[in-house]
Each structure stands twice: as C-alpha cells, then as structure tokens.
Amino acid sequence: MGAQAKRVRWGILSTALIGTQRVIPGMLKSREFDVAAIASRDLSRAKATAAALGIPVAYGSYNELLADASIDAIYNPLPNHLHVPMTLAAARAGKHVLCEKPMALAAPELEVLRPYTSKVHIREAFMVRHHPQWRVAREHLRAGAIGELRFVHAPFCYHNDNPQNIRNRADIGGGGLYDIGCYAIVAGRWFFEREPARVVATFDRDPRFGTDRVTSGLLDFGGGQRAFTVSTQAARYQRLQLVGTKGRLEVEIPFNAPPDVPCRYLIDDARSLDGAGIRTYAVPIADQYQLQAEAFARAIGSEQPDATWLDDAIANMRIIDALFASEKSGRFERP
C-alpha cells in the first residue's frame, strides 16, 4: 500500500465470539488500518463490546453498519448459514468482505457473489495460511527437506456438547466437517499445492443434534494422500504430520496457533524410530489474525479485485460437498 493510500476502515458484522475473542484482538494489534465500528442486532451488546475492545462506533443493526459510507471493509463472523447472504449484502453496499469459513453450506451458493468480485475483494478467512509456521513448513517441503511428500495427516478436535451452541445446530451449518474439517482440507491443498481427484469419508453423528461429531476423511491427490479426523466431542488436541520419502515434518499447534508465544515444528530425518533424528525449530511470535487482516487491507490498497479468492473458496467447498456426498454413497466422490 502506498504512503498516500487511504487507511482501510473495518466494520465488524456481529459480536460473535470468534471475532471478539480472537480475530478482533489480533486486528487491534495492527497499525496498518482502523477497526472503526461493530454491529449487533442488540444495540446494548454492540455498545458493550465496542467499549470493551475500544471500537469507536456501535450499531444496533447490520444494515446500519453496511450503510456507513466511511467503512471500507467488513469482517463477517456470523453463523455459517448467514455467510453468503450477509457477504452479498456487504458487497452490494460496496464493501470489501473477509468472511469466516466455511464461506457457504454448499459450493453453488457462492456463485451469487461472482458478479461482485470485479468490484470488491471477497475472501474466505483461513488465517492459518498467513501464519509463518505454515509458510516455512511449505518452504521446507519445496526445498526437499523430507523428500517427496507422500501423505499428510492431522487429528483436530475439541469437546462441545452444549445444545445451544451454534456448532451443534445442524440447521445452520453446525458439525465437525464444516467447523474444523475445512482446515484439514485447506492443509492438504496448501502442502500438496494441487486439488484432490477424489475423496471419501465416514461420519458419526450425534443422535441429539444430527451434527457430525466425528468425521474422518481421505483426500486422494494422486501420488499423495491427505487423511484427517476431526471431532467436536473429543479431548482437545491437534497436530499436523507431513510424511515424505526421506523424513517427516510435524507442526505442534497447526490451527489454533497461540498469538503470544513462539510456535514449534520439528523435522525428523527418520534415521531412527526413537526420535534420534529429530530437530526442533521455533517460529517467532505471530498473530495469524493480525497478519490475515493486514494482508487483506494491503490487497484493498494495491490490487484490482477479481474472482481468484472466490474460486479458491468454491474449490474448498466442493471438497466438503463431496465428503458429505460420500457419507450417503459409501464410496469415493469427485469434488
């Protein structure tokens, strides 16, 4: 962004916890843009959140925020079923939009945004792609540190059986695959640097909620595979394993990277099963939410909007759709 470029002014669409507890605190660390306003359907809640976070303006409706001509960009952390309609409303209002994942409940829903991709920037908020640990891990792969990548595997889970929580409501896009399985898919695409040819999955659904509480998937990238298991009702845990022909690379906290301590990863040259060949590295402290918002703000100031990032979101969503289709068919499906 040039020295004379206008500072991007952000508006936050709702007081959702992902925003108030993680994303906004990260954004507020940056000196490159301003978090100028926040909206809620409850004005008192908007005001309380704004006061707690130091945001200057609070609105009691989403439409008021979208009508604010001083706002350049919208961060949309609403429940999954509202991602497309409110991103569309923001784009129609001339706002750039960073929308939480998954960006839709099915890939075809995203096509309504295509007419606006030449007018405003629209991106899906996969903050992990901005963290230095993901970037340095891919650099190691490209440099041949573990040989040719054969498979990627990751468990990712937490425990939440609260019936009032949106992640346990099937009617608005709850469940493990939508909520955290999407990260596993992004990891496969990020490290293999191509799209899977076919996918298959197994699901265990909660009898009360109807949501998938345990989902395992296999993505066939041709010459390499990405396997994952995610759960919304298991002990909190996450790891990322990249296994190649000459060694392996493990990322300790790949998805919820802490913003206040260095992150660690290791490379094992596979000389021994007892870990004698392991070297551990630390990545400097970084807030992936800050970095994500800065990258988006820079794009607003320096790049012409196009459909690249919408196409990326559609590609990820097609894989999710295919995994759900596999649950019904019991066989591999093509995204």
PDB file of N, CA and C in Angstrom, residues 84-139:
ATOM      1  N   VAL A  84     -23.097 -16.343   3.218  1.00  0.00           N
ATOM      2  CA  VAL A  84     -23.359 -15.887   1.847  1.00  0.00           C
ATOM      3  C   VAL A  84     -24.309 -14.693   1.815  1.00  0.00           C
ATOM      4  N   PRO A  85     -25.479 -14.756   2.467  1.00  0.00           N
ATOM      5  CA  PRO A  85     -26.391 -13.607   2.351  1.00  0.00           C
ATOM      6  C   PRO A  85     -25.830 -12.295   2.869  1.00  0.00           C
ATOM      7  N   MET A  86     -25.074 -12.329   3.980  1.00  0.00           N
ATOM      8  CA  MET A  86     -24.558 -11.070   4.512  1.00  0.00           C
ATOM      9  C   MET A  86     -23.299 -10.613   3.771  1.00  0.00           C
ATOM     10  N   THR A  87     -22.532 -11.545   3.238  1.00  0.00           N
ATOM     11  CA  THR A  87     -21.413 -11.146   2.380  1.00  0.00           C
ATOM     12  C   THR A  87     -21.947 -10.516   1.116  1.00  0.00           C
ATOM     13  N   LEU A  88     -23.023 -11.072   0.584  1.00  0.00           N
ATOM     14  CA  LEU A  88     -23.666 -10.498  -0.601  1.00  0.00           C
ATOM     15  C   LEU A  88     -24.194  -9.098  -0.303  1.00  0.00           C
ATOM     16  N   ALA A  89     -24.837  -8.926   0.850  1.00  0.00           N
ATOM     17  CA  ALA A  89     -25.361  -7.608   1.221  1.00  0.00           C
ATOM     18  C   ALA A  89     -24.235  -6.591   1.353  1.00  0.00           C
ATOM     19  N   ALA A  90     -23.126  -7.012   1.944  1.00  0.00           N
ATOM     20  CA  ALA A  90     -21.987  -6.109   2.106  1.00  0.00           C
ATOM     21  C   ALA A  90     -21.378  -5.753   0.754  1.00  0.00           C
ATOM     22  N   ALA A  91     -21.247  -6.730  -0.121  1.00  0.00           N
ATOM     23  CA  ALA A  91     -20.685  -6.474  -1.451  1.00  0.00           C
ATOM     24  C   ALA A  91     -21.584  -5.529  -2.246  1.00  0.00           C
ATOM     25  N   ARG A  92     -22.875  -5.718  -2.130  1.00  0.00           N
ATOM     26  CA  ARG A  92     -23.818  -4.813  -2.811  1.00  0.00           C
ATOM     27  C   ARG A  92     -23.696  -3.393  -2.285  1.00  0.00           C
ATOM     28  N   ALA A  93     -23.309  -3.269  -1.015  1.00  0.00           N
ATOM     29  CA  ALA A  93     -23.120  -1.948  -0.411  1.00  0.00           C
ATOM     30  C   ALA A  93     -21.746  -1.364  -0.739  1.00  0.00           C
ATOM     31  N   GLY A  94     -20.978  -2.081  -1.548  1.00  0.00           N
ATOM     32  CA  GLY A  94     -19.669  -1.581  -1.955  1.00  0.00           C
ATOM     33  C   GLY A  94     -18.553  -1.843  -0.961  1.00  0.00           C
ATOM     34  N   LYS A  95     -18.770  -2.782  -0.050  1.00  0.00           N
ATOM     35  CA  LYS A  95     -17.753  -3.095   0.959  1.00  0.00           C
ATOM     36  C   LYS A  95     -16.941  -4.322   0.542  1.00  0.00           C
ATOM     37  N   HIS A  96     -15.667  -4.296   0.828  1.00  0.00           N
ATOM     38  CA  HIS A  96     -14.831  -5.476   0.707  1.00  0.00           C
ATOM     39  C   HIS A  96     -15.178  -6.403   1.876  1.00  0.00           C
ATOM     40  N   VAL A  97     -15.084  -7.716   1.657  1.00  0.00           N
ATOM     41  CA  VAL A  97     -15.531  -8.644   2.697  1.00  0.00           C
ATOM     42  C   VAL A  97     -14.517  -9.749   2.954  1.00  0.00           C
ATOM     43  N   LEU A  98     -14.147  -9.882   4.223  1.00  0.00           N
ATOM     44  CA  LEU A  98     -13.401 -11.032   4.717  1.00  0.00           C
ATOM     45  C   LEU A  98     -14.403 -11.871   5.493  1.00  0.00           C
ATOM     46  N   CYS A  99     -14.757 -13.036   4.953  1.00  0.00           N
ATOM     47  CA  CYS A  99     -15.832 -13.854   5.529  1.00  0.00           C
ATOM     48  C   CYS A  99     -15.274 -15.092   6.195  1.00  0.00           C
ATOM     49  N   GLU A 100     -15.786 -15.390   7.371  1.00  0.00           N
ATOM     50  CA  GLU A 100     -15.338 -16.592   8.079  1.00  0.00           C
ATOM     51  C   GLU A 100     -15.645 -17.855   7.289  1.00  0.00           C
ATOM     52  N   LYS A 101     -14.904 -18.878   7.601  1.00  0.00           N
ATOM     53  CA  LYS A 101     -15.088 -20.180   6.967  1.00  0.00           C
ATOM     54  C   LYS A 101     -16.155 -20.988   7.724  1.00  0.00           C
ATOM     55  N   PRO A 102     -16.761 -22.000   7.091  1.00  0.00           N
ATOM     56  CA  PRO A 102     -16.795 -22.163   5.654  1.00  0.00           C
ATOM     57  C   PRO A 102     -17.650 -21.063   5.048  1.00  0.00           C
ATOM     58  N   MET A 103     -17.310 -20.640   3.854  1.00  0.00           N
ATOM     59  CA  MET A 103     -17.940 -19.460   3.288  1.00  0.00           C
ATOM     60  C   MET A 103     -19.393 -19.714   2.862  1.00  0.00           C
ATOM     61  N   ALA A 104     -19.770 -20.990   2.765  1.00  0.00           N
ATOM     62  CA  ALA A 104     -21.136 -21.349   2.380  1.00  0.00           C
ATOM     63  C   ALA A 104     -21.466 -22.705   2.979  1.00  0.00           C
ATOM     64  N   LEU A 105     -22.688 -23.166   2.746  1.00  0.00           N
ATOM     65  CA  LEU A 105     -23.068 -24.511   3.146  1.00  0.00           C
ATOM     66  C   LEU A 105     -22.982 -25.481   1.980  1.00  0.00           C
ATOM     67  N   ALA A 106     -22.797 -24.947   0.767  1.00  0.00           N
ATOM     68  CA  ALA A 106     -22.609 -25.756  -0.435  1.00  0.00           C
ATOM     69  C   ALA A 106     -21.994 -24.859  -1.494  1.00  0.00           C
ATOM     70  N   ALA A 107     -21.158 -25.436  -2.330  1.00  0.00           N
ATOM     71  CA  ALA A 107     -20.409 -24.642  -3.309  1.00  0.00           C
ATOM     72  C   ALA A 107     -21.291 -23.800  -4.240  1.00  0.00           C
ATOM     73  N   PRO A 108     -22.414 -24.312  -4.759  1.00  0.00           N
ATOM     74  CA  PRO A 108     -23.217 -23.497  -5.685  1.00  0.00           C
ATOM     75  C   PRO A 108     -23.732 -22.188  -5.089  1.00  0.00           C
ATOM     76  N   GLU A 109     -23.873 -22.145  -3.754  1.00  0.00           N
ATOM     77  CA  GLU A 109     -24.363 -20.919  -3.112  1.00  0.00           C
ATOM     78  C   GLU A 109     -23.440 -19.738  -3.376  1.00  0.00           C
ATOM     79  N   LEU A 110     -22.156 -19.999  -3.581  1.00  0.00           N
ATOM     80  CA  LEU A 110     -21.170 -18.931  -3.706  1.00  0.00           C
ATOM     81  C   LEU A 110     -21.224 -18.207  -5.049  1.00  0.00           C
ATOM     82  N   GLU A 111     -21.891 -18.793  -6.018  1.00  0.00           N
ATOM     83  CA  GLU A 111     -21.919 -18.172  -7.343  1.00  0.00           C
ATOM     84  C   GLU A 111     -22.640 -16.822  -7.353  1.00  0.00           C
ATOM     85  N   VAL A 112     -23.504 -16.573  -6.385  1.00  0.00           N
ATOM     86  CA  VAL A 112     -24.205 -15.283  -6.354  1.00  0.00           C
ATOM     87  C   VAL A 112     -23.244 -14.136  -6.085  1.00  0.00           C
ATOM     88  N   LEU A 113     -22.043 -14.464  -5.566  1.00  0.00           N
ATOM     89  CA  LEU A 113     -21.053 -13.424  -5.265  1.00  0.00           C
ATOM     90  C   LEU A 113     -20.201 -13.071  -6.479  1.00  0.00           C
ATOM     91  N   ARG A 114     -20.201 -13.904  -7.498  1.00  0.00           N
ATOM     92  CA  ARG A 114     -19.291 -13.710  -8.629  1.00  0.00           C
ATOM     93  C   ARG A 114     -19.444 -12.350  -9.316  1.00  0.00           C
ATOM     94  N   PRO A 115     -20.654 -11.836  -9.520  1.00  0.00           N
ATOM     95  CA  PRO A 115     -20.768 -10.526 -10.191  1.00  0.00           C
ATOM     96  C   PRO A 115     -20.078  -9.385  -9.451  1.00  0.00           C
ATOM     97  N   TYR A 116     -19.779  -9.582  -8.160  1.00  0.00           N
ATOM     98  CA  TYR A 116     -19.191  -8.502  -7.358  1.00  0.00           C
ATOM     99  C   TYR A 116     -17.677  -8.637  -7.207  1.00  0.00           C
ATOM    100  N   THR A 117     -17.109  -9.741  -7.693  1.00  0.00           N
ATOM    101  CA  THR A 117     -15.683  -9.974  -7.482  1.00  0.00           C
ATOM    102  C   THR A 117     -14.791  -9.032  -8.277  1.00  0.00           C
ATOM    103  N   SER A 118     -15.340  -8.358  -9.277  1.00  0.00           N
ATOM    104  CA  SER A 118     -14.549  -7.369 -10.024  1.00  0.00           C
ATOM    105  C   SER A 118     -14.683  -5.974  -9.416  1.00  0.00           C
ATOM    106  N   LYS A 119     -15.535  -5.860  -8.392  1.00  0.00           N
ATOM    107  CA  LYS A 119     -15.806  -4.562  -7.775  1.00  0.00           C
ATOM    108  C   LYS A 119     -15.213  -4.444  -6.369  1.00  0.00           C
ATOM    109  N   VAL A 120     -15.275  -5.541  -5.605  1.00  0.00           N
ATOM    110  CA  VAL A 120     -14.751  -5.543  -4.236  1.00  0.00           C
ATOM    111  C   VAL A 120     -13.983  -6.838  -3.994  1.00  0.00           C
ATOM    112  N   HIS A 121     -13.084  -6.793  -3.038  1.00  0.00           N
ATOM    113  CA  HIS A 121     -12.353  -8.000  -2.643  1.00  0.00           C
ATOM    114  C   HIS A 121     -13.238  -8.846  -1.738  1.00  0.00           C
ATOM    115  N   ILE A 122     -13.324 -10.133  -2.042  1.00  0.00           N
ATOM    116  CA  ILE A 122     -14.087 -11.077  -1.229  1.00  0.00           C
ATOM    117  C   ILE A 122     -13.198 -12.278  -0.973  1.00  0.00           C
ATOM    118  N   ARG A 123     -12.913 -12.565   0.312  1.00  0.00           N
ATOM    119  CA  ARG A 123     -12.041 -13.683   0.649  1.00  0.00           C
ATOM    120  C   ARG A 123     -12.601 -14.483   1.819  1.00  0.00           C
ATOM    121  N   GLU A 124     -12.239 -15.754   1.850  1.00  0.00           N
ATOM    122  CA  GLU A 124     -12.577 -16.630   2.964  1.00  0.00           C
ATOM    123  C   GLU A 124     -11.464 -16.537   4.007  1.00  0.00           C
ATOM    124  N   ALA A 125     -11.843 -16.503   5.269  1.00  0.00           N
ATOM    125  CA  ALA A 125     -10.888 -16.208   6.347  1.00  0.00           C
ATOM    126  C   ALA A 125     -10.196 -17.459   6.871  1.00  0.00           C
ATOM    127  N   PHE A 126      -9.254 -17.984   6.084  1.00  0.00           N
ATOM    128  CA  PHE A 126      -8.404 -19.062   6.574  1.00  0.00           C
ATOM    129  C   PHE A 126      -7.100 -18.451   7.062  1.00  0.00           C
ATOM    130  N   MET A 127      -7.101 -18.049   8.314  1.00  0.00           N
ATOM    131  CA  MET A 127      -5.965 -17.332   8.896  1.00  0.00           C
ATOM    132  C   MET A 127      -4.698 -18.160   8.928  1.00  0.00           C
ATOM    133  N   VAL A 128      -4.855 -19.510   8.947  1.00  0.00           N
ATOM    134  CA  VAL A 128      -3.683 -20.378   9.062  1.00  0.00           C
ATOM    135  C   VAL A 128      -2.701 -20.177   7.907  1.00  0.00           C
ATOM    136  N   ARG A 129      -3.212 -19.799   6.741  1.00  0.00           N
ATOM    137  CA  ARG A 129      -2.346 -19.616   5.584  1.00  0.00           C
ATOM    138  C   ARG A 129      -1.441 -18.400   5.720  1.00  0.00           C
ATOM    139  N   HIS A 130      -1.701 -17.577   6.728  1.00  0.00           N
ATOM    140  CA  HIS A 130      -0.886 -16.380   6.950  1.00  0.00           C
ATOM    141  C   HIS A 130       0.131 -16.571   8.067  1.00  0.00           C
ATOM    142  N   HIS A 131       0.021 -17.659   8.805  1.00  0.00           N
ATOM    143  CA  HIS A 131       0.962 -17.857   9.905  1.00  0.00           C
ATOM    144  C   HIS A 131       2.311 -18.290   9.370  1.00  0.00           C
ATOM    145  N   PRO A 132       3.417 -17.745   9.907  1.00  0.00           N
ATOM    146  CA  PRO A 132       4.758 -18.119   9.441  1.00  0.00           C
ATOM    147  C   PRO A 132       5.046 -19.615   9.498  1.00  0.00           C
ATOM    148  N   GLN A 133       4.437 -20.343  10.446  1.00  0.00           N
ATOM    149  CA  GLN A 133       4.745 -21.761  10.545  1.00  0.00           C
ATOM    150  C   GLN A 133       4.237 -22.536   9.331  1.00  0.00           C
ATOM    151  N   TRP A 134       3.099 -22.113   8.767  1.00  0.00           N
ATOM    152  CA  TRP A 134       2.601 -22.769   7.557  1.00  0.00           C
ATOM    153  C   TRP A 134       3.490 -22.430   6.359  1.00  0.00           C
ATOM    154  N   ARG A 135       3.947 -21.202   6.314  1.00  0.00           N
ATOM    155  CA  ARG A 135       4.767 -20.776   5.183  1.00  0.00           C
ATOM    156  C   ARG A 135       6.150 -21.424   5.221  1.00  0.00           C
ATOM    157  N   VAL A 136       6.755 -21.489   6.404  1.00  0.00           N
ATOM    158  CA  VAL A 136       8.088 -22.082   6.492  1.00  0.00           C
ATOM    159  C   VAL A 136       8.020 -23.592   6.292  1.00  0.00           C
ATOM    160  N   ALA A 137       6.927 -24.224   6.738  1.00  0.00           N
ATOM    161  CA  ALA A 137       6.774 -25.661   6.519  1.00  0.00           C
ATOM    162  C   ALA A 137       6.698 -25.969   5.027  1.00  0.00           C
ATOM    163  N   ARG A 138       5.979 -25.142   4.291  1.00  0.00           N
ATOM    164  CA  ARG A 138       5.893 -25.374   2.850  1.00  0.00           C
ATOM    165  C   ARG A 138       7.227 -25.092   2.163  1.00  0.00           C
ATOM    166  N   GLU A 139       7.979 -24.118   2.678  1.00  0.00           N
ATOM    167  CA  GLU A 139       9.305 -23.853   2.124  1.00  0.00           C
ATOM    168  C   GLU A 139      10.224 -25.057   2.311  1.00  0.00           C
TER     169      GLU A 139
END
